[in-house]
Every structure is written in structure tokens, then in C-alpha cells.
């Protein structure tokens, strides 16, 4: 499998908002977008997107995981960016139609078809730095993928960053390209300086999220993660993992977690940490880097509970376990 997200289906679904109404969806070549150089998105970052997956089941059916939640978050991001309101039902139909069109290209597990709905502002108006775009377009791009972290069951190294945040606090719950861009330089510095795989942003000691995933600490039968607020992304995979943890009888604590407490708990032999996300699923963290020093999480290896939770989620996604929560939508 090629590097995650570098291979695309040749066609995508697209619809345009002209300031009054959305056009009927069309299927066009995936490299066919045209926009004015003065488009709002190119100057004032009026853009948001989603990431969800379709899975091939043993019976040959194609099932999309938690599409309703991703569409709801897509609509929320659009509203918070003051972009034109999307038609959620129309977006759902676009997703189902384009995935159905390329159903034969959905990989077998552990692969999947990554689905990337995207909404961008298209009004050619460079004088609207303090005003929203009146026109926009949305498209649904498909990419067959394997594992996001191709190293197999190895653990990640995270740099704890207390002097900066991933993005502006009021933008955290928006899935927008600008948030990823603002985290990129700290991540690149961390890779160069301390060989970190990612940065765990902990502004003023408050453990939040990494550049591209939510953070979970697993201490015995308790999962600890930051309570939802507008400062960080409300991950669909995060919610799914926490739901499965509760189903297994684990205690789920959504609360403030300080760097001090994190390092104290991480020193316990059985402690685990992981990153959750649509792409990453649930990826184990083995080392935390703080003030130039490495701290092992537990024994520094892949934790049994992390594996159990990831397998439980995958089993539902792949059709190997009952979908008790109604998370799958058949294409």
C-alpha cells in the first residue's frame, strides 16, 4: 500500500453553493476543481473537512463507520467558520453515491476507503478579510488506505509542549486546515530536536491533543482524557473508544489532566497511553519527552488494553462483531 492518503479514486462528488442554493451533486474528475485566484479560501482560510472510512465486510457489503457523526461535525465546522450552511442530507447522499460508485475499490481489512468531505469558500473577494464567503463548494474525495502508522505495532514518542497550543483556543473544535498548519512547525522541530513522532500540546500544563489525534491515558481499568470543550477536536474515534471502554466495564474520566499527573501515572509499570483518530485508529505511545528527558509510559511497549480497545473497534468496523450502537451505514 502506498503512503497513507497519496492514492485517490479518479472521480469525486462535487456540489456548489451560489449564494442562494446548493447545486445538484455531480461526479467529476478528481483533478477538476477550478476557482478564482482571489477565492476566499486562498486568502482567508475558509475551509473545513472531515475524515471517515468505509470498510469491506466478509459478506461483500460496504459499510461506512459513524457517518452521521462526521457529517454533523462537518456542518458544525462550516457554521463556526461562518461558511454557507451545508445540506446534511445532500452531503450524506454524495458520500453514499461516490462510495457506491467505487465499491469494488474498497480494500479488504485492515485496509479501508478513506473518505474526505471538504468545504471551501470560493467567493472572489480579497476585501473580505473580516467577512464570510458568500459562495462555496463541497466535494467528496476518496482514497484507498492501509495503516496510517506503517511501522506496525511500535510505540510513538511524544514531546510534551507546555508553551504553546495546537491552535487558537476558540478554533479547536473546528476541523480546519489552519489548525493543522499551526501545529506543523512545532512538530517538525520536535522531530529534528528530540526524534519525536508527534507533539502533545499541553498549554500551561493542561494536557490536550497532538497535532493530528486525541490523547488517551490508560491507568489500570481507567481511561483518562480531557473533557470536551471548544479548545480541541471532538474526535469521533475518541468517542467510539470511550464508549467501548465503558462497555468493557472500564471507568472513563473526562477531566483536566496536568503534565505533572501524566508523568506521575506514566511511571507506573502497567500504565498505557495512546492516540486516537480516524486515520491512526488507536496507536500506542511508549515515550513522553519533557524538558529534555525521556519518560517511559509503563514498560515503554505496546499495552494490552490499547490493543484490546483497538481490536474491539476494528471488529465492529470490519463486521466481525455486533454493531450494538448502530455505528455502521450500508452503502
PDB file of C-alpha atoms in Angstrom:
ATOM      1  CA  UNK A   1       0.000   0.000   0.000  1.00  0.00           C
ATOM      2  CA  UNK A   2       1.287   3.478  -0.919  1.00  0.00           C
ATOM      3  CA  UNK A   3       1.855   6.127   1.750  1.00  0.00           C
ATOM      4  CA  UNK A   4      -1.391   6.918   3.557  1.00  0.00           C
ATOM      5  CA  UNK A   5      -3.598   9.325   1.606  1.00  0.00           C
ATOM      6  CA  UNK A   6      -1.475   9.576  -1.559  1.00  0.00           C
ATOM      7  CA  UNK A   7      -3.648   7.467  -3.872  1.00  0.00           C
ATOM      8  CA  UNK A   8      -7.051   8.781  -4.962  1.00  0.00           C
ATOM      9  CA  UNK A   9     -10.010   7.500  -6.912  1.00  0.00           C
ATOM     10  CA  UNK A  10     -10.172   9.153 -10.364  1.00  0.00           C
ATOM     11  CA  UNK A  11     -13.557  10.782  -9.715  1.00  0.00           C
ATOM     12  CA  UNK A  12     -15.213  12.666  -6.873  1.00  0.00           C
ATOM     13  CA  UNK A  13     -18.621  14.089  -5.998  1.00  0.00           C
ATOM     14  CA  UNK A  14     -18.986  17.876  -6.034  1.00  0.00           C
ATOM     15  CA  UNK A  15     -21.676  20.485  -5.350  1.00  0.00           C
ATOM     16  CA  UNK A  16     -21.557  24.288  -5.397  1.00  0.00           C
ATOM     17  CA  UNK A  17     -23.335  26.971  -3.378  1.00  0.00           C
ATOM     18  CA  UNK A  18     -24.062  30.083  -5.472  1.00  0.00           C
ATOM     19  CA  UNK A  19     -25.085  32.328  -2.580  1.00  0.00           C
ATOM     20  CA  UNK A  20     -28.675  31.117  -2.610  1.00  0.00           C
ATOM     21  CA  UNK A  21     -28.804  27.369  -3.109  1.00  0.00           C
ATOM     22  CA  UNK A  22     -26.674  24.265  -3.488  1.00  0.00           C
ATOM     23  CA  UNK A  23     -26.401  22.776  -6.969  1.00  0.00           C
ATOM     24  CA  UNK A  24     -27.243  19.158  -7.644  1.00  0.00           C
ATOM     25  CA  UNK A  25     -24.263  16.926  -6.994  1.00  0.00           C
ATOM     26  CA  UNK A  26     -22.121  15.872  -9.917  1.00  0.00           C
ATOM     27  CA  UNK A  27     -19.397  13.295 -10.386  1.00  0.00           C
ATOM     28  CA  UNK A  28     -16.310  14.858 -11.939  1.00  0.00           C
ATOM     29  CA  UNK A  29     -12.636  14.115 -12.394  1.00  0.00           C
ATOM     30  CA  UNK A  30     -10.770  14.368  -9.077  1.00  0.00           C
ATOM     31  CA  UNK A  31      -8.382  16.959 -10.510  1.00  0.00           C
ATOM     32  CA  UNK A  32     -11.071  19.210 -11.975  1.00  0.00           C
ATOM     33  CA  UNK A  33     -11.590  21.983  -9.401  1.00  0.00           C
ATOM     34  CA  UNK A  34     -11.444  25.483 -10.820  1.00  0.00           C
ATOM     35  CA  UNK A  35     -11.523  28.614  -8.707  1.00  0.00           C
ATOM     36  CA  UNK A  36     -10.585  32.255  -8.993  1.00  0.00           C
ATOM     37  CA  UNK A  37      -7.144  33.211  -7.586  1.00  0.00           C
ATOM     38  CA  UNK A  38      -8.983  35.665  -5.356  1.00  0.00           C
ATOM     39  CA  UNK A  39     -11.162  32.952  -3.814  1.00  0.00           C
ATOM     40  CA  UNK A  40     -11.851  33.494  -0.140  1.00  0.00           C
ATOM     41  CA  UNK A  41     -10.318  30.157   0.865  1.00  0.00           C
ATOM     42  CA  UNK A  42      -6.947  31.005  -0.682  1.00  0.00           C
ATOM     43  CA  UNK A  43      -6.618  34.218   1.325  1.00  0.00           C
ATOM     44  CA  UNK A  44      -8.696  33.846   4.475  1.00  0.00           C
ATOM     45  CA  UNK A  45      -8.730  30.063   5.040  1.00  0.00           C
ATOM     46  CA  UNK A  46     -12.472  29.487   4.795  1.00  0.00           C
ATOM     47  CA  UNK A  47     -12.147  25.713   4.702  1.00  0.00           C
ATOM     48  CA  UNK A  48     -13.052  22.663   6.730  1.00  0.00           C
ATOM     49  CA  UNK A  49     -13.043  18.950   6.095  1.00  0.00           C
ATOM     50  CA  UNK A  50     -13.854  15.542   7.543  1.00  0.00           C
ATOM     51  CA  UNK A  51     -12.268  12.109   7.624  1.00  0.00           C
ATOM     52  CA  UNK A  52     -14.219   8.870   7.807  1.00  0.00           C
ATOM     53  CA  UNK A  53     -13.852   5.355   6.457  1.00  0.00           C
ATOM     54  CA  UNK A  54     -15.752   2.715   4.511  1.00  0.00           C
ATOM     55  CA  UNK A  55     -14.976  -0.944   5.203  1.00  0.00           C
ATOM     56  CA  UNK A  56     -15.417  -4.156   3.219  1.00  0.00           C
ATOM     57  CA  UNK A  57     -17.162  -6.929   5.158  1.00  0.00           C
ATOM     58  CA  UNK A  58     -16.823 -10.660   4.600  1.00  0.00           C
ATOM     59  CA  UNK A  59     -20.299 -10.802   3.002  1.00  0.00           C
ATOM     60  CA  UNK A  60     -19.126  -8.358   0.333  1.00  0.00           C
ATOM     61  CA  UNK A  61     -21.080  -5.387   1.704  1.00  0.00           C
ATOM     62  CA  UNK A  62     -19.504  -1.942   2.132  1.00  0.00           C
ATOM     63  CA  UNK A  63     -20.161  -0.228   5.462  1.00  0.00           C
ATOM     64  CA  UNK A  64     -19.348   3.372   6.454  1.00  0.00           C
ATOM     65  CA  UNK A  65     -18.407   3.965  10.098  1.00  0.00           C
ATOM     66  CA  UNK A  66     -20.250   6.700  12.041  1.00  0.00           C
ATOM     67  CA  UNK A  67     -21.065   8.807   9.005  1.00  0.00           C
ATOM     68  CA  UNK A  68     -23.785  10.703  10.884  1.00  0.00           C
ATOM     69  CA  UNK A  69     -21.306  11.991  13.458  1.00  0.00           C
ATOM     70  CA  UNK A  70     -18.810  13.101  10.843  1.00  0.00           C
ATOM     71  CA  UNK A  71     -21.461  14.913   8.815  1.00  0.00           C
ATOM     72  CA  UNK A  72     -22.745  16.643  11.961  1.00  0.00           C
ATOM     73  CA  UNK A  73     -19.205  17.793  12.781  1.00  0.00           C
ATOM     74  CA  UNK A  74     -18.729  18.903   9.150  1.00  0.00           C
ATOM     75  CA  UNK A  75     -21.837  21.064   9.438  1.00  0.00           C
ATOM     76  CA  UNK A  76     -20.678  22.410  12.792  1.00  0.00           C
ATOM     77  CA  UNK A  77     -17.254  23.354  11.420  1.00  0.00           C
ATOM     78  CA  UNK A  78     -18.910  25.146   8.496  1.00  0.00           C
ATOM     79  CA  UNK A  79     -21.134  27.142  10.858  1.00  0.00           C
ATOM     80  CA  UNK A  80     -18.278  28.066  13.203  1.00  0.00           C
ATOM     81  CA  UNK A  81     -16.264  29.324  10.217  1.00  0.00           C
ATOM     82  CA  UNK A  82     -19.295  31.409   9.106  1.00  0.00           C
ATOM     83  CA  UNK A  83     -19.410  29.489   5.832  1.00  0.00           C
ATOM     84  CA  UNK A  84     -22.594  28.657   3.910  1.00  0.00           C
ATOM     85  CA  UNK A  85     -24.703  26.058   5.707  1.00  0.00           C
ATOM     86  CA  UNK A  86     -24.308  22.611   4.196  1.00  0.00           C
ATOM     87  CA  UNK A  87     -27.312  20.414   3.418  1.00  0.00           C
ATOM     88  CA  UNK A  88     -26.531  17.411   5.629  1.00  0.00           C
ATOM     89  CA  UNK A  89     -28.895  15.058   3.788  1.00  0.00           C
ATOM     90  CA  UNK A  90     -27.403  16.045   0.437  1.00  0.00           C
ATOM     91  CA  UNK A  91     -23.868  15.563   1.787  1.00  0.00           C
ATOM     92  CA  UNK A  92     -24.818  12.097   3.047  1.00  0.00           C
ATOM     93  CA  UNK A  93     -26.180  11.173  -0.382  1.00  0.00           C
ATOM     94  CA  UNK A  94     -22.997  12.449  -2.049  1.00  0.00           C
ATOM     95  CA  UNK A  95     -20.915  10.223   0.222  1.00  0.00           C
ATOM     96  CA  UNK A  96     -23.080   7.149  -0.309  1.00  0.00           C
ATOM     97  CA  UNK A  97     -23.211   7.635  -4.077  1.00  0.00           C
ATOM     98  CA  UNK A  98     -19.489   8.153  -4.626  1.00  0.00           C
ATOM     99  CA  UNK A  99     -18.510   5.304  -2.281  1.00  0.00           C
ATOM    100  CA  UNK A 100     -21.020   3.083  -4.064  1.00  0.00           C
ATOM    101  CA  UNK A 101     -19.520   4.067  -7.399  1.00  0.00           C
ATOM    102  CA  UNK A 102     -16.105   2.845  -6.240  1.00  0.00           C
ATOM    103  CA  UNK A 103     -17.300  -0.012  -4.019  1.00  0.00           C
ATOM    104  CA  UNK A 104     -15.138  -2.528  -5.869  1.00  0.00           C
ATOM    105  CA  UNK A 105     -12.049  -0.483  -4.929  1.00  0.00           C
ATOM    106  CA  UNK A 106     -12.639  -0.608  -1.165  1.00  0.00           C
ATOM    107  CA  UNK A 107      -9.694  -2.646   0.196  1.00  0.00           C
ATOM    108  CA  UNK A 108     -10.026  -5.746   2.354  1.00  0.00           C
ATOM    109  CA  UNK A 109      -9.301  -5.273   6.087  1.00  0.00           C
ATOM    110  CA  UNK A 110      -7.094  -3.996   7.572  1.00  0.00           C
ATOM    111  CA  UNK A 111      -7.338  -1.542   4.665  1.00  0.00           C
ATOM    112  CA  UNK A 112     -10.298   0.761   4.074  1.00  0.00           C
ATOM    113  CA  UNK A 113     -11.589   3.540   1.845  1.00  0.00           C
ATOM    114  CA  UNK A 114     -10.786   6.887   3.454  1.00  0.00           C
ATOM    115  CA  UNK A 115     -13.481   9.494   2.721  1.00  0.00           C
ATOM    116  CA  UNK A 116     -12.577  13.181   2.748  1.00  0.00           C
ATOM    117  CA  UNK A 117     -15.560  15.605   2.536  1.00  0.00           C
ATOM    118  CA  UNK A 118     -14.189  19.120   2.036  1.00  0.00           C
ATOM    119  CA  UNK A 119     -15.875  22.549   2.088  1.00  0.00           C
ATOM    120  CA  UNK A 120     -14.102  25.658   0.743  1.00  0.00           C
ATOM    121  CA  UNK A 121     -15.074  29.291   0.264  1.00  0.00           C
ATOM    122  CA  UNK A 122     -14.972  30.340  -3.400  1.00  0.00           C
ATOM    123  CA  UNK A 123     -16.121  33.973  -3.498  1.00  0.00           C
ATOM    124  CA  UNK A 124     -13.512  36.069  -5.339  1.00  0.00           C
ATOM    125  CA  UNK A 125     -13.281  38.909  -2.827  1.00  0.00           C
ATOM    126  CA  UNK A 126      -9.907  39.776  -1.327  1.00  0.00           C
ATOM    127  CA  UNK A 127     -11.501  42.687   0.511  1.00  0.00           C
ATOM    128  CA  UNK A 128     -13.477  40.319   2.749  1.00  0.00           C
ATOM    129  CA  UNK A 129     -10.850  39.624   5.396  1.00  0.00           C
ATOM    130  CA  UNK A 130     -13.448  40.402   8.066  1.00  0.00           C
ATOM    131  CA  UNK A 131     -16.481  38.992   6.254  1.00  0.00           C
ATOM    132  CA  UNK A 132     -17.521  35.464   5.277  1.00  0.00           C
ATOM    133  CA  UNK A 133     -17.582  33.982   1.808  1.00  0.00           C
ATOM    134  CA  UNK A 134     -20.945  34.135   0.033  1.00  0.00           C
ATOM    135  CA  UNK A 135     -20.220  31.175  -2.245  1.00  0.00           C
ATOM    136  CA  UNK A 136     -18.558  27.836  -1.681  1.00  0.00           C
ATOM    137  CA  UNK A 137     -18.141  24.308  -2.929  1.00  0.00           C
ATOM    138  CA  UNK A 138     -18.002  20.936  -1.287  1.00  0.00           C
ATOM    139  CA  UNK A 139     -16.537  17.749  -2.658  1.00  0.00           C
ATOM    140  CA  UNK A 140     -16.082  14.161  -1.533  1.00  0.00           C
ATOM    141  CA  UNK A 141     -12.654  12.707  -2.263  1.00  0.00           C
ATOM    142  CA  UNK A 142     -11.844   9.002  -1.843  1.00  0.00           C
ATOM    143  CA  UNK A 143      -8.504   7.384  -1.034  1.00  0.00           C
ATOM    144  CA  UNK A 144      -7.908   3.645  -0.503  1.00  0.00           C
ATOM    145  CA  UNK A 145      -5.627   3.314   2.525  1.00  0.00           C
ATOM    146  CA  UNK A 146      -3.750   0.872   4.722  1.00  0.00           C
ATOM    147  CA  UNK A 147      -2.347   1.696   8.163  1.00  0.00           C
ATOM    148  CA  UNK A 148      -1.648   5.351   8.968  1.00  0.00           C
ATOM    149  CA  UNK A 149       1.423   4.445  11.015  1.00  0.00           C
ATOM    150  CA  UNK A 150       3.193   1.949   8.767  1.00  0.00           C
ATOM    151  CA  UNK A 151       5.696   0.833  11.389  1.00  0.00           C
ATOM    152  CA  UNK A 152       3.378  -1.857  12.732  1.00  0.00           C
ATOM    153  CA  UNK A 153       2.969  -2.291  16.474  1.00  0.00           C
ATOM    154  CA  UNK A 154       5.706   0.089  17.512  1.00  0.00           C
ATOM    155  CA  UNK A 155       5.162   2.854  20.045  1.00  0.00           C
ATOM    156  CA  UNK A 156       5.325   6.593  19.456  1.00  0.00           C
ATOM    157  CA  UNK A 157       7.481   9.239  21.096  1.00  0.00           C
ATOM    158  CA  UNK A 158       5.590  12.391  22.136  1.00  0.00           C
ATOM    159  CA  UNK A 159       7.110  15.723  23.078  1.00  0.00           C
ATOM    160  CA  UNK A 160       5.117  17.483  25.806  1.00  0.00           C
ATOM    161  CA  UNK A 161       4.796  21.122  24.741  1.00  0.00           C
ATOM    162  CA  UNK A 162       3.691  23.414  27.585  1.00  0.00           C
ATOM    163  CA  UNK A 163       4.474  26.758  25.960  1.00  0.00           C
ATOM    164  CA  UNK A 164       2.118  26.620  23.021  1.00  0.00           C
ATOM    165  CA  UNK A 165      -1.232  25.265  21.832  1.00  0.00           C
ATOM    166  CA  UNK A 166      -2.083  23.371  18.676  1.00  0.00           C
ATOM    167  CA  UNK A 167      -4.309  26.234  17.555  1.00  0.00           C
ATOM    168  CA  UNK A 168      -6.279  29.205  18.840  1.00  0.00           C
ATOM    169  CA  UNK A 169      -8.487  28.062  21.723  1.00  0.00           C
ATOM    170  CA  UNK A 170     -11.758  29.111  20.082  1.00  0.00           C
ATOM    171  CA  UNK A 171     -10.854  27.204  16.897  1.00  0.00           C
ATOM    172  CA  UNK A 172     -10.059  23.845  18.472  1.00  0.00           C
ATOM    173  CA  UNK A 173     -13.360  22.083  17.807  1.00  0.00           C
ATOM    174  CA  UNK A 174     -13.298  23.074  14.121  1.00  0.00           C
ATOM    175  CA  UNK A 175     -11.714  20.561  11.739  1.00  0.00           C
ATOM    176  CA  UNK A 176      -9.947  23.129   9.595  1.00  0.00           C
ATOM    177  CA  UNK A 177      -6.691  23.077   7.681  1.00  0.00           C
ATOM    178  CA  UNK A 178      -5.389  26.134   9.521  1.00  0.00           C
ATOM    179  CA  UNK A 179      -5.284  24.194  12.797  1.00  0.00           C
ATOM    180  CA  UNK A 180      -3.030  21.563  11.261  1.00  0.00           C
ATOM    181  CA  UNK A 181      -0.837  24.230   9.674  1.00  0.00           C
ATOM    182  CA  UNK A 182      -0.324  25.997  13.003  1.00  0.00           C
ATOM    183  CA  UNK A 183       0.932  22.738  14.571  1.00  0.00           C
ATOM    184  CA  UNK A 184       3.319  21.835  11.769  1.00  0.00           C
ATOM    185  CA  UNK A 185       6.389  23.864  12.763  1.00  0.00           C
ATOM    186  CA  UNK A 186       6.407  22.610  16.371  1.00  0.00           C
ATOM    187  CA  UNK A 187       6.067  19.041  15.112  1.00  0.00           C
ATOM    188  CA  UNK A 188       8.939  19.428  12.642  1.00  0.00           C
ATOM    189  CA  UNK A 189      11.153  20.951  15.336  1.00  0.00           C
ATOM    190  CA  UNK A 190      10.298  18.118  17.721  1.00  0.00           C
ATOM    191  CA  UNK A 191      11.191  15.512  15.118  1.00  0.00           C
ATOM    192  CA  UNK A 192      14.516  17.198  14.440  1.00  0.00           C
ATOM    193  CA  UNK A 193      15.495  18.074  18.002  1.00  0.00           C
ATOM    194  CA  UNK A 194      14.347  15.078  20.066  1.00  0.00           C
ATOM    195  CA  UNK A 195      13.295  12.486  17.455  1.00  0.00           C
ATOM    196  CA  UNK A 196       9.652  12.795  18.499  1.00  0.00           C
ATOM    197  CA  UNK A 197       6.888  11.386  16.310  1.00  0.00           C
ATOM    198  CA  UNK A 198       4.347  13.961  17.443  1.00  0.00           C
ATOM    199  CA  UNK A 199       3.820  16.876  19.820  1.00  0.00           C
ATOM    200  CA  UNK A 200       1.326  16.591  22.677  1.00  0.00           C
ATOM    201  CA  UNK A 201       0.199  20.152  23.242  1.00  0.00           C
ATOM    202  CA  UNK A 202      -0.173  20.966  26.952  1.00  0.00           C
ATOM    203  CA  UNK A 203      -0.606  24.751  27.189  1.00  0.00           C
ATOM    204  CA  UNK A 204       0.140  25.879  30.746  1.00  0.00           C
ATOM    205  CA  UNK A 205       0.389  22.226  31.789  1.00  0.00           C
ATOM    206  CA  UNK A 206      -3.093  21.253  30.527  1.00  0.00           C
ATOM    207  CA  UNK A 207      -2.816  18.018  28.504  1.00  0.00           C
ATOM    208  CA  UNK A 208      -4.893  18.459  25.340  1.00  0.00           C
ATOM    209  CA  UNK A 209      -4.219  16.772  21.970  1.00  0.00           C
ATOM    210  CA  UNK A 210      -1.464  16.139  19.448  1.00  0.00           C
ATOM    211  CA  UNK A 211      -1.180  17.730  16.028  1.00  0.00           C
ATOM    212  CA  UNK A 212      -3.483  15.176  14.434  1.00  0.00           C
ATOM    213  CA  UNK A 213      -5.069  12.982  17.128  1.00  0.00           C
ATOM    214  CA  UNK A 214      -6.705  12.910  20.552  1.00  0.00           C
ATOM    215  CA  UNK A 215      -4.730  11.643  23.556  1.00  0.00           C
ATOM    216  CA  UNK A 216      -5.845   8.933  25.987  1.00  0.00           C
ATOM    217  CA  UNK A 217      -4.127   7.777  29.192  1.00  0.00           C
ATOM    218  CA  UNK A 218      -4.966   4.260  30.374  1.00  0.00           C
ATOM    219  CA  UNK A 219      -4.161   3.550  34.027  1.00  0.00           C
ATOM    220  CA  UNK A 220      -5.371   0.093  35.015  1.00  0.00           C
ATOM    221  CA  UNK A 221      -9.113  -0.023  34.358  1.00  0.00           C
ATOM    222  CA  UNK A 222      -9.424   3.766  33.972  1.00  0.00           C
ATOM    223  CA  UNK A 223      -9.228   5.806  30.784  1.00  0.00           C
ATOM    224  CA  UNK A 224      -8.392   9.467  31.366  1.00  0.00           C
ATOM    225  CA  UNK A 225      -8.761  12.155  28.700  1.00  0.00           C
ATOM    226  CA  UNK A 226      -9.513  15.849  28.563  1.00  0.00           C
ATOM    227  CA  UNK A 227     -13.176  16.783  28.887  1.00  0.00           C
ATOM    228  CA  UNK A 228     -14.747  18.223  25.753  1.00  0.00           C
ATOM    229  CA  UNK A 229     -14.543  21.972  25.294  1.00  0.00           C
ATOM    230  CA  UNK A 230     -14.002  24.226  22.286  1.00  0.00           C
ATOM    231  CA  UNK A 231     -10.199  24.205  22.558  1.00  0.00           C
ATOM    232  CA  UNK A 232      -9.609  20.810  20.922  1.00  0.00           C
ATOM    233  CA  UNK A 233     -11.164  18.494  18.362  1.00  0.00           C
ATOM    234  CA  UNK A 234     -14.112  16.320  19.395  1.00  0.00           C
ATOM    235  CA  UNK A 235     -12.858  13.113  17.837  1.00  0.00           C
ATOM    236  CA  UNK A 236     -15.337  10.531  16.581  1.00  0.00           C
ATOM    237  CA  UNK A 237     -12.808   7.756  17.186  1.00  0.00           C
ATOM    238  CA  UNK A 238     -12.196   9.161  20.689  1.00  0.00           C
ATOM    239  CA  UNK A 239     -15.918   8.925  21.434  1.00  0.00           C
ATOM    240  CA  UNK A 240     -16.069   5.393  19.999  1.00  0.00           C
ATOM    241  CA  UNK A 241     -13.124   4.180  22.092  1.00  0.00           C
ATOM    242  CA  UNK A 242     -14.565   5.703  25.275  1.00  0.00           C
ATOM    243  CA  UNK A 243     -17.923   4.048  24.546  1.00  0.00           C
ATOM    244  CA  UNK A 244     -16.243   0.657  24.077  1.00  0.00           C
ATOM    245  CA  UNK A 245     -14.220   1.171  27.262  1.00  0.00           C
ATOM    246  CA  UNK A 246     -17.460   1.749  29.200  1.00  0.00           C
ATOM    247  CA  UNK A 247     -18.962  -1.356  27.563  1.00  0.00           C
ATOM    248  CA  UNK A 248     -15.997  -3.332  28.936  1.00  0.00           C
ATOM    249  CA  UNK A 249     -16.675  -2.052  32.445  1.00  0.00           C
ATOM    250  CA  UNK A 250     -13.799   0.407  32.490  1.00  0.00           C
ATOM    251  CA  UNK A 251     -14.002   3.759  34.242  1.00  0.00           C
ATOM    252  CA  UNK A 252     -13.908   6.699  31.829  1.00  0.00           C
ATOM    253  CA  UNK A 253     -12.743  10.009  33.303  1.00  0.00           C
ATOM    254  CA  UNK A 254     -13.168  13.039  31.061  1.00  0.00           C
ATOM    255  CA  UNK A 255     -11.436  15.737  33.069  1.00  0.00           C
ATOM    256  CA  UNK A 256      -8.443  18.017  33.344  1.00  0.00           C
ATOM    257  CA  UNK A 257      -5.126  16.158  33.210  1.00  0.00           C
ATOM    258  CA  UNK A 258      -1.942  18.017  34.098  1.00  0.00           C
ATOM    259  CA  UNK A 259       1.542  17.257  32.825  1.00  0.00           C
ATOM    260  CA  UNK A 260       2.571  16.556  36.413  1.00  0.00           C
ATOM    261  CA  UNK A 261      -0.149  13.933  36.891  1.00  0.00           C
ATOM    262  CA  UNK A 262       0.507  12.459  33.441  1.00  0.00           C
ATOM    263  CA  UNK A 263       4.194  11.865  34.196  1.00  0.00           C
ATOM    264  CA  UNK A 264       3.395  10.521  37.659  1.00  0.00           C
ATOM    265  CA  UNK A 265       0.885   7.997  36.318  1.00  0.00           C
ATOM    266  CA  UNK A 266       3.037   7.107  33.295  1.00  0.00           C
ATOM    267  CA  UNK A 267       5.756   5.885  35.667  1.00  0.00           C
ATOM    268  CA  UNK A 268       3.515   3.025  36.838  1.00  0.00           C
ATOM    269  CA  UNK A 269       4.518  -0.337  35.298  1.00  0.00           C
ATOM    270  CA  UNK A 270       1.053  -1.064  33.881  1.00  0.00           C
ATOM    271  CA  UNK A 271       0.220   2.400  32.566  1.00  0.00           C
ATOM    272  CA  UNK A 272      -0.522   2.934  28.857  1.00  0.00           C
ATOM    273  CA  UNK A 273      -1.095   5.890  26.549  1.00  0.00           C
ATOM    274  CA  UNK A 274      -2.485   6.078  23.034  1.00  0.00           C
ATOM    275  CA  UNK A 275      -3.532   8.428  20.246  1.00  0.00           C
ATOM    276  CA  UNK A 276      -6.991   8.069  18.718  1.00  0.00           C
ATOM    277  CA  UNK A 277      -8.162   9.242  15.317  1.00  0.00           C
ATOM    278  CA  UNK A 278      -9.849   8.092  12.121  1.00  0.00           C
ATOM    279  CA  UNK A 279      -6.501   7.599  10.420  1.00  0.00           C
ATOM    280  CA  UNK A 280      -4.497   6.443  13.440  1.00  0.00           C
ATOM    281  CA  UNK A 281      -7.353   4.362  14.985  1.00  0.00           C
ATOM    282  CA  UNK A 282      -5.660   3.753  18.372  1.00  0.00           C
ATOM    283  CA  UNK A 283      -1.874   3.977  18.301  1.00  0.00           C
ATOM    284  CA  UNK A 284       0.262   3.202  21.375  1.00  0.00           C
ATOM    285  CA  UNK A 285       2.565   5.801  22.933  1.00  0.00           C
ATOM    286  CA  UNK A 286       5.713   4.444  24.569  1.00  0.00           C
ATOM    287  CA  UNK A 287       7.711   7.543  25.498  1.00  0.00           C
ATOM    288  CA  UNK A 288       6.959  11.053  26.721  1.00  0.00           C
ATOM    289  CA  UNK A 289       9.660  13.715  26.322  1.00  0.00           C
ATOM    290  CA  UNK A 290       9.640  16.564  28.837  1.00  0.00           C
ATOM    291  CA  UNK A 291      12.328  19.182  29.497  1.00  0.00           C
ATOM    292  CA  UNK A 292      14.892  17.183  27.545  1.00  0.00           C
ATOM    293  CA  UNK A 293      14.271  13.919  29.393  1.00  0.00           C
ATOM    294  CA  UNK A 294      12.609  10.696  28.193  1.00  0.00           C
ATOM    295  CA  UNK A 295       9.905   9.126  30.367  1.00  0.00           C
ATOM    296  CA  UNK A 296       8.640   5.651  29.553  1.00  0.00           C
ATOM    297  CA  UNK A 297       4.889   5.078  29.635  1.00  0.00           C
ATOM    298  CA  UNK A 298       4.585   1.877  31.647  1.00  0.00           C
ATOM    299  CA  UNK A 299       7.195  -0.503  30.242  1.00  0.00           C
ATOM    300  CA  UNK A 300       7.516   1.561  27.064  1.00  0.00           C
ATOM    301  CA  UNK A 301       5.892  -1.122  24.936  1.00  0.00           C
ATOM    302  CA  UNK A 302       2.509  -1.760  23.367  1.00  0.00           C
ATOM    303  CA  UNK A 303      -0.115  -2.000  26.098  1.00  0.00           C
ATOM    304  CA  UNK A 304      -2.592  -4.879  26.315  1.00  0.00           C
ATOM    305  CA  UNK A 305      -5.593  -2.612  26.954  1.00  0.00           C
ATOM    306  CA  UNK A 306      -4.718  -0.396  23.999  1.00  0.00           C
ATOM    307  CA  UNK A 307      -4.613  -3.479  21.773  1.00  0.00           C
ATOM    308  CA  UNK A 308      -7.898  -4.783  23.238  1.00  0.00           C
ATOM    309  CA  UNK A 309      -9.706  -1.487  22.613  1.00  0.00           C
ATOM    310  CA  UNK A 310      -8.323  -1.155  19.083  1.00  0.00           C
ATOM    311  CA  UNK A 311      -9.294  -4.725  18.253  1.00  0.00           C
ATOM    312  CA  UNK A 312     -12.800  -4.155  19.623  1.00  0.00           C
ATOM    313  CA  UNK A 313     -13.236  -1.101  17.410  1.00  0.00           C
ATOM    314  CA  UNK A 314     -11.783  -2.824  14.356  1.00  0.00           C
ATOM    315  CA  UNK A 315     -14.016  -5.857  14.901  1.00  0.00           C
ATOM    316  CA  UNK A 316     -17.107  -3.642  14.599  1.00  0.00           C
ATOM    317  CA  UNK A 317     -15.711  -1.746  11.619  1.00  0.00           C
ATOM    318  CA  UNK A 318     -14.784  -4.981   9.835  1.00  0.00           C
ATOM    319  CA  UNK A 319     -18.098  -6.729  10.559  1.00  0.00           C
ATOM    320  CA  UNK A 320     -16.578  -9.290  12.919  1.00  0.00           C
ATOM    321  CA  UNK A 321     -18.538  -8.144  15.998  1.00  0.00           C
ATOM    322  CA  UNK A 322     -22.093  -6.988  16.590  1.00  0.00           C
ATOM    323  CA  UNK A 323     -22.733  -3.310  15.859  1.00  0.00           C
ATOM    324  CA  UNK A 324     -24.589  -2.690  19.130  1.00  0.00           C
ATOM    325  CA  UNK A 325     -24.511   1.086  18.824  1.00  0.00           C
ATOM    326  CA  UNK A 326     -25.719   1.384  15.232  1.00  0.00           C
ATOM    327  CA  UNK A 327     -22.457   2.904  14.022  1.00  0.00           C
ATOM    328  CA  UNK A 328     -22.408   1.346  10.532  1.00  0.00           C
ATOM    329  CA  UNK A 329     -24.256   2.536   7.433  1.00  0.00           C
ATOM    330  CA  UNK A 330     -24.517   0.162   4.493  1.00  0.00           C
ATOM    331  CA  UNK A 331     -23.697   1.648   1.100  1.00  0.00           C
TER     332      UNK A 331
END
